Tab-separated table of C-alpha atoms in Angstrom:
chain	number	residue	atom	x	y	z
H	1	GLU	CA	102.596	79.962	90.268
H	2	ASP	CA	104.860	80.173	93.331
H	3	TYR	CA	106.898	83.308	93.820
H	4	VAL	CA	110.594	82.677	93.288
H	5	PRO	CA	112.711	85.551	94.646
H	6	LEU	CA	115.637	86.864	92.633
H	7	ILE	CA	117.718	86.641	95.810
H	8	ASP	CA	117.507	83.587	98.046
H	9	GLU	CA	117.831	83.382	101.850
H	10	ASP	CA	121.533	82.556	101.770
H	11	GLU	CA	122.264	85.585	99.586
H	12	LEU	CA	120.248	87.824	101.919
H	13	ASP	CA	122.225	86.510	104.868
H	14	ASP	CA	125.449	87.212	102.971
H	15	ILE	CA	124.324	90.840	102.461
H	16	PHE	CA	123.672	91.097	106.201
H	17	GLU	CA	127.092	89.645	106.980
H	18	ASP	CA	128.679	92.259	104.716
H	19	LEU	CA	126.789	94.920	106.667
H	20	MET	CA	128.047	93.501	109.961
H	21	ALA	CA	131.624	93.533	108.662
H	22	LYS	CA	131.275	97.198	107.726
H	23	VAL	CA	129.840	98.080	111.150
H	24	GLU	CA	132.610	96.173	112.912
H	25	GLN	CA	135.216	98.391	111.276
H	26	TYR	CA	134.016	101.498	113.117
H	27	ASN	CA	131.900	100.168	116.025
H	28	PRO	CA	132.967	96.640	117.041
H	29	GLY	CA	130.828	96.717	120.177
H	30	ALA	CA	127.631	97.001	118.123
H	31	ILE	CA	128.088	93.521	116.675
H	32	ASP	CA	127.622	91.682	119.967
H	33	ALA	CA	125.377	94.181	121.793
H	34	TYR	CA	122.197	92.618	123.174
H	35	SER	CA	120.480	95.938	123.845
H	36	ILE	CA	120.985	99.671	123.415
H	37	SER	CA	121.775	100.319	127.074
H	38	ASP	CA	123.389	97.097	128.273
H	39	THR	CA	125.766	95.035	126.161
H	40	SER	CA	126.689	92.623	128.941
H	41	ARG	CA	123.609	90.429	128.951
H	42	PRO	CA	120.503	89.639	126.865
H	43	PRO	CA	117.389	91.749	127.592
H	44	SER	CA	114.604	90.211	129.644
H	45	THR	CA	111.714	88.793	127.639
H	46	GLY	CA	108.994	89.810	130.123
H	47	ASP	CA	105.569	89.527	128.520
H	48	ASN	CA	107.092	89.793	125.079
H	49	ALA	CA	104.403	88.211	122.919
H	50	THR	CA	104.600	90.150	119.688
H	51	ILE	CA	102.812	89.161	116.509
H	52	LEU	CA	106.114	88.019	115.031
H	53	GLN	CA	107.014	85.446	117.655
H	54	THR	CA	107.570	82.759	115.078
H	55	ASP	CA	110.288	80.178	114.716
H	56	GLU	CA	112.111	82.636	112.460
H	57	THR	CA	112.131	85.489	114.975
H	58	SER	CA	115.307	85.363	117.015
H	59	PRO	CA	115.119	84.937	120.794
H	60	PRO	CA	116.516	87.802	122.890
H	61	SER	CA	119.713	85.830	123.557
H	62	ILE	CA	120.822	86.817	120.040
H	63	PRO	CA	122.547	90.203	119.490
H	64	LEU	CA	120.366	93.183	118.716
H	65	LEU	CA	121.384	93.748	115.092
H	66	GLN	CA	120.790	90.102	114.240
H	67	ARG	CA	117.400	90.203	115.979
H	68	ALA	CA	116.427	93.355	114.080
H	69	TYR	CA	117.405	91.779	110.767
H	70	ASN	CA	115.492	88.568	111.520
H	71	TYR	CA	112.472	90.549	112.718
H	72	ALA	CA	112.372	92.762	109.624
H	73	LYS	CA	112.905	89.803	107.293
H	74	THR	CA	109.973	87.987	108.887
H	75	ALA	CA	107.744	91.081	108.847
H	76	HIS	CA	108.434	91.774	105.153
H	77	ARG	CA	108.243	88.134	104.050
H	78	GLY	CA	106.291	87.808	100.802
H	79	GLN	CA	106.778	91.475	99.897
H	80	CYS	CA	109.037	92.444	97.031
H	81	ARG	CA	110.429	95.568	95.438
H	82	LYS	CA	109.583	96.757	91.918
H	83	SER	CA	112.816	95.047	90.870
H	84	GLY	CA	111.397	91.712	91.994
H	85	GLU	CA	113.895	91.430	94.852
H	86	PRO	CA	112.698	90.593	98.380
H	87	TYR	CA	111.678	93.783	100.184
H	88	ILE	CA	114.218	93.199	102.945
H	89	THR	CA	116.945	94.204	100.471
H	90	HIS	CA	115.768	97.803	100.941
H	91	PRO	CA	116.175	97.977	104.755
H	92	LEU	CA	119.530	96.243	104.334
H	93	GLY	CA	120.550	98.852	101.768
H	94	VAL	CA	119.458	101.679	104.060
H	95	ALA	CA	121.393	100.157	106.972
H	96	GLU	CA	124.494	99.950	104.764
H	97	ILE	CA	124.252	103.687	104.043
H	98	ILE	CA	123.830	104.319	107.776
H	99	ALA	CA	127.017	102.313	108.309
H	100	ASP	CA	128.737	104.436	105.645
H	101	MET	CA	127.803	107.439	107.816
H	102	LYS	CA	129.283	105.562	110.812
H	103	LEU	CA	126.165	106.103	112.912
H	104	ASP	CA	125.302	104.447	116.222
H	105	LEU	CA	123.566	101.155	117.019
H	106	PRO	CA	120.033	102.620	117.412
H	107	SER	CA	120.346	104.192	113.955
H	108	LEU	CA	121.363	100.853	112.428
H	109	VAL	CA	118.474	99.029	114.104
H	110	THR	CA	116.054	101.756	113.020
H	111	ALA	CA	117.263	101.447	109.434
H	112	LEU	CA	116.495	97.723	109.443
H	113	LEU	CA	113.052	98.268	110.980
H	114	HIS	CA	112.061	101.599	109.429
H	115	ASP	CA	109.358	100.268	107.074
H	116	THR	CA	107.845	97.605	109.339
H	117	VAL	CA	105.174	99.876	110.833
H	118	GLU	CA	104.393	101.554	107.519
H	119	ASP	CA	104.237	98.451	105.313
H	120	THR	CA	103.443	95.441	107.539
H	121	SER	CA	101.110	94.522	110.389
H	122	VAL	CA	103.783	95.393	112.962
H	123	THR	CA	102.796	98.210	115.342
H	124	LEU	CA	104.873	100.733	117.268
H	125	SER	CA	103.878	98.877	120.406
H	126	ASP	CA	105.392	95.706	118.957
H	127	ILE	CA	108.630	97.568	118.183
H	128	SER	CA	108.709	99.061	121.686
H	129	ILE	CA	108.217	95.663	123.344
H	130	GLU	CA	110.803	93.927	121.201
H	131	PHE	CA	113.449	96.643	120.826
H	132	GLY	CA	112.716	99.356	123.387
H	133	GLU	CA	111.229	102.823	123.511
H	134	GLU	CA	114.176	104.585	121.851
H	135	ILE	CA	113.969	102.463	118.704
H	136	SER	CA	110.181	102.813	118.679
H	137	ARG	CA	110.471	106.626	118.775
H	138	LEU	CA	113.016	106.642	115.960
H	139	VAL	CA	110.919	104.341	113.756
H	140	ASP	CA	107.859	106.489	114.459
H	141	GLY	CA	109.802	109.618	113.513
H	142	VAL	CA	111.001	108.155	110.214
H	143	THR	CA	107.450	107.005	109.422
H	144	LYS	CA	105.992	110.461	110.129
H	145	VAL	CA	108.619	112.302	108.085
H	146	GLY	CA	107.915	109.919	105.209
H	147	ARG	CA	104.237	110.837	105.300
H	148	LEU	CA	104.811	114.566	104.856
H	149	PRO	CA	103.180	115.660	101.573
H	150	PHE	CA	105.386	117.591	99.163
H	151	SER	CA	102.965	118.616	96.446
H	152	SER	CA	103.902	122.164	95.477
H	153	SER	CA	106.879	124.476	95.244
H	154	GLU	CA	105.357	126.721	97.894
H	155	GLU	CA	104.987	123.823	100.329
H	156	LEU	CA	108.532	122.692	99.646
H	157	GLN	CA	109.829	126.034	100.847
H	158	SER	CA	107.508	126.549	103.785
H	159	GLU	CA	105.470	124.404	106.156
H	160	ASN	CA	106.678	120.915	105.338
H	161	TYR	CA	110.307	121.988	105.124
H	162	ARG	CA	109.965	123.437	108.616
H	163	LYS	CA	108.418	120.181	109.811
H	164	LEU	CA	111.493	118.350	108.588
H	165	ILE	CA	113.705	120.772	110.468
H	166	LEU	CA	111.606	120.256	113.610
H	167	ALA	CA	111.982	116.514	113.234
H	168	MET	CA	115.714	117.031	112.868
H	169	ALA	CA	115.817	119.127	116.042
H	170	ARG	CA	113.957	116.429	117.988
H	171	ASP	CA	116.422	113.711	116.984
H	172	ILE	CA	118.859	114.189	114.155
H	173	ARG	CA	118.979	110.420	113.602
H	174	VAL	CA	115.419	110.474	112.258
H	175	VAL	CA	116.486	112.718	109.397
H	176	LEU	CA	119.695	110.754	108.804
H	177	VAL	CA	117.788	107.471	108.444
H	178	LYS	CA	115.276	109.189	106.141
H	179	LEU	CA	118.147	110.532	104.029
H	180	ALA	CA	119.588	107.021	103.785
H	181	ASP	CA	116.147	105.697	102.872
H	182	ARG	CA	115.841	108.225	100.065
H	183	ALA	CA	119.387	107.572	98.857
H	184	HIS	CA	118.701	103.857	98.493
H	185	ASN	CA	115.379	104.533	96.742
H	186	MET	CA	117.225	106.792	94.297
H	187	ARG	CA	119.752	104.030	93.637
H	188	THR	CA	116.906	101.714	92.566
H	189	LEU	CA	114.671	104.287	90.858
H	190	GLN	CA	115.133	102.696	87.422
H	191	TYR	CA	112.393	100.196	88.237
H	192	MET	CA	109.708	102.887	88.675
H	193	THR	CA	107.569	104.449	85.947
H	194	PRO	CA	108.986	107.582	84.249
H	195	GLU	CA	106.333	109.750	85.903
H	196	LYS	CA	107.195	108.375	89.337
H	197	GLN	CA	110.900	108.766	88.613
H	198	ARG	CA	110.480	112.474	87.844
H	199	LYS	CA	108.292	113.076	90.892
H	200	ILE	CA	110.683	111.377	93.314
H	201	ALA	CA	113.743	112.987	91.715
H	202	LYS	CA	112.179	116.479	91.966
H	203	GLU	CA	111.308	115.945	95.622
H	204	THR	CA	114.804	114.648	96.293
H	205	MET	CA	116.453	117.609	94.599
H	206	ASP	CA	114.242	120.136	96.424
H	207	ILE	CA	114.253	118.606	99.915
H	208	TYR	CA	116.724	115.805	100.578
H	209	ALA	CA	119.832	116.979	98.727
H	210	PRO	CA	119.694	120.395	100.478
H	211	LEU	CA	119.233	118.632	103.817
H	212	ALA	CA	122.307	116.489	103.198
H	213	HIS	CA	124.212	119.668	102.339
H	214	ARG	CA	122.998	121.428	105.480
H	215	LEU	CA	124.125	118.475	107.591
H	216	GLY	CA	127.545	118.480	105.946
H	217	ILE	CA	127.195	115.051	104.310
H	218	HIS	CA	128.667	116.199	101.027
H	219	TRP	CA	129.211	112.767	99.462
H	220	LEU	CA	125.528	111.983	99.960
H	221	LYS	CA	124.420	115.374	98.613
H	222	THR	CA	126.508	114.772	95.489
H	223	GLU	CA	125.124	111.271	94.998
H	224	LEU	CA	121.526	112.458	95.389
H	225	GLU	CA	122.013	115.313	92.923
H	226	ASP	CA	123.728	113.070	90.371
H	227	ASN	CA	120.900	110.538	90.510
H	228	CYS	CA	118.291	113.308	90.285
H	229	PHE	CA	120.003	114.718	87.195
H	230	ARG	CA	119.694	111.326	85.520
H	231	TYR	CA	115.889	111.353	85.790
H	232	LEU	CA	115.076	115.065	85.607
H	233	TYR	CA	117.275	115.716	82.563
H	234	PRO	CA	117.653	112.321	80.840
H	235	GLU	CA	118.873	113.688	77.481
H	236	GLU	CA	121.542	115.848	79.085
H	237	TYR	CA	122.507	112.922	81.312
H	238	GLN	CA	122.992	110.580	78.358
H	239	LYS	CA	125.095	113.211	76.565
H	240	LEU	CA	127.272	113.594	79.634
H	241	VAL	CA	127.690	109.823	79.960
H	242	ALA	CA	128.696	109.616	76.289
H	243	GLU	CA	131.235	112.439	76.737
H	244	VAL	CA	132.789	110.739	79.758
H	245	LYS	CA	133.027	107.419	77.918
H	246	GLY	CA	134.606	109.196	74.954
H	247	ARG	CA	137.254	110.813	77.139
H	248	GLU	CA	138.023	107.491	78.804
H	249	ALA	CA	138.422	105.856	75.397
H	250	GLU	CA	140.935	108.538	74.363
H	251	ARG	CA	143.206	107.804	77.330
């Protein structure tokens, strides 16, 4: 039986257009930029023969954000989330959170591409050829931070926490994209098994919410903690939801 996605191509493109509209509000130049360093002309193709040079991969005459979206969509084609939605909805969601933070163009591109090396046949070399060394380094950083094992309370407070801080010192954008990645995963955690929900929520509460607090992103810290509470203390969460609904009904 053929796979029929819950979201079709036109709807995906609409989500991307919404992202572009949000970016345009705070960084209009990012919409039409052809490269990170030079927005006046398209980058040279050179010997650019990546594995994704298909009809669906945009030529370099198309702005960078559009190229990154097309590239990621092609790389993740056929993959889907636990919800049944095309996988590309996750990078789009992460990029939207990056736009909410009002971050720069490399951060937006990295958000769109952040899972290509981890979850597809794309390599860092491919990313470097297509999007440049800066984007390649950022994607590599996000991939490495995502591979850090958080298996015990002791580790959470020691070695791996320090590794995150080191990654942050090297380029703060790596940690910001990883925070956005975790925030979007928490928003869609209902599709995971209860055991996985608790594990991810505990890790988020111990590592990512404190990082958001340390970086002064208080709205994100609050969102992460609220979503963690839902899965770590489900009974208390349902009671709280019922109380809130009751108060609203009394108004």
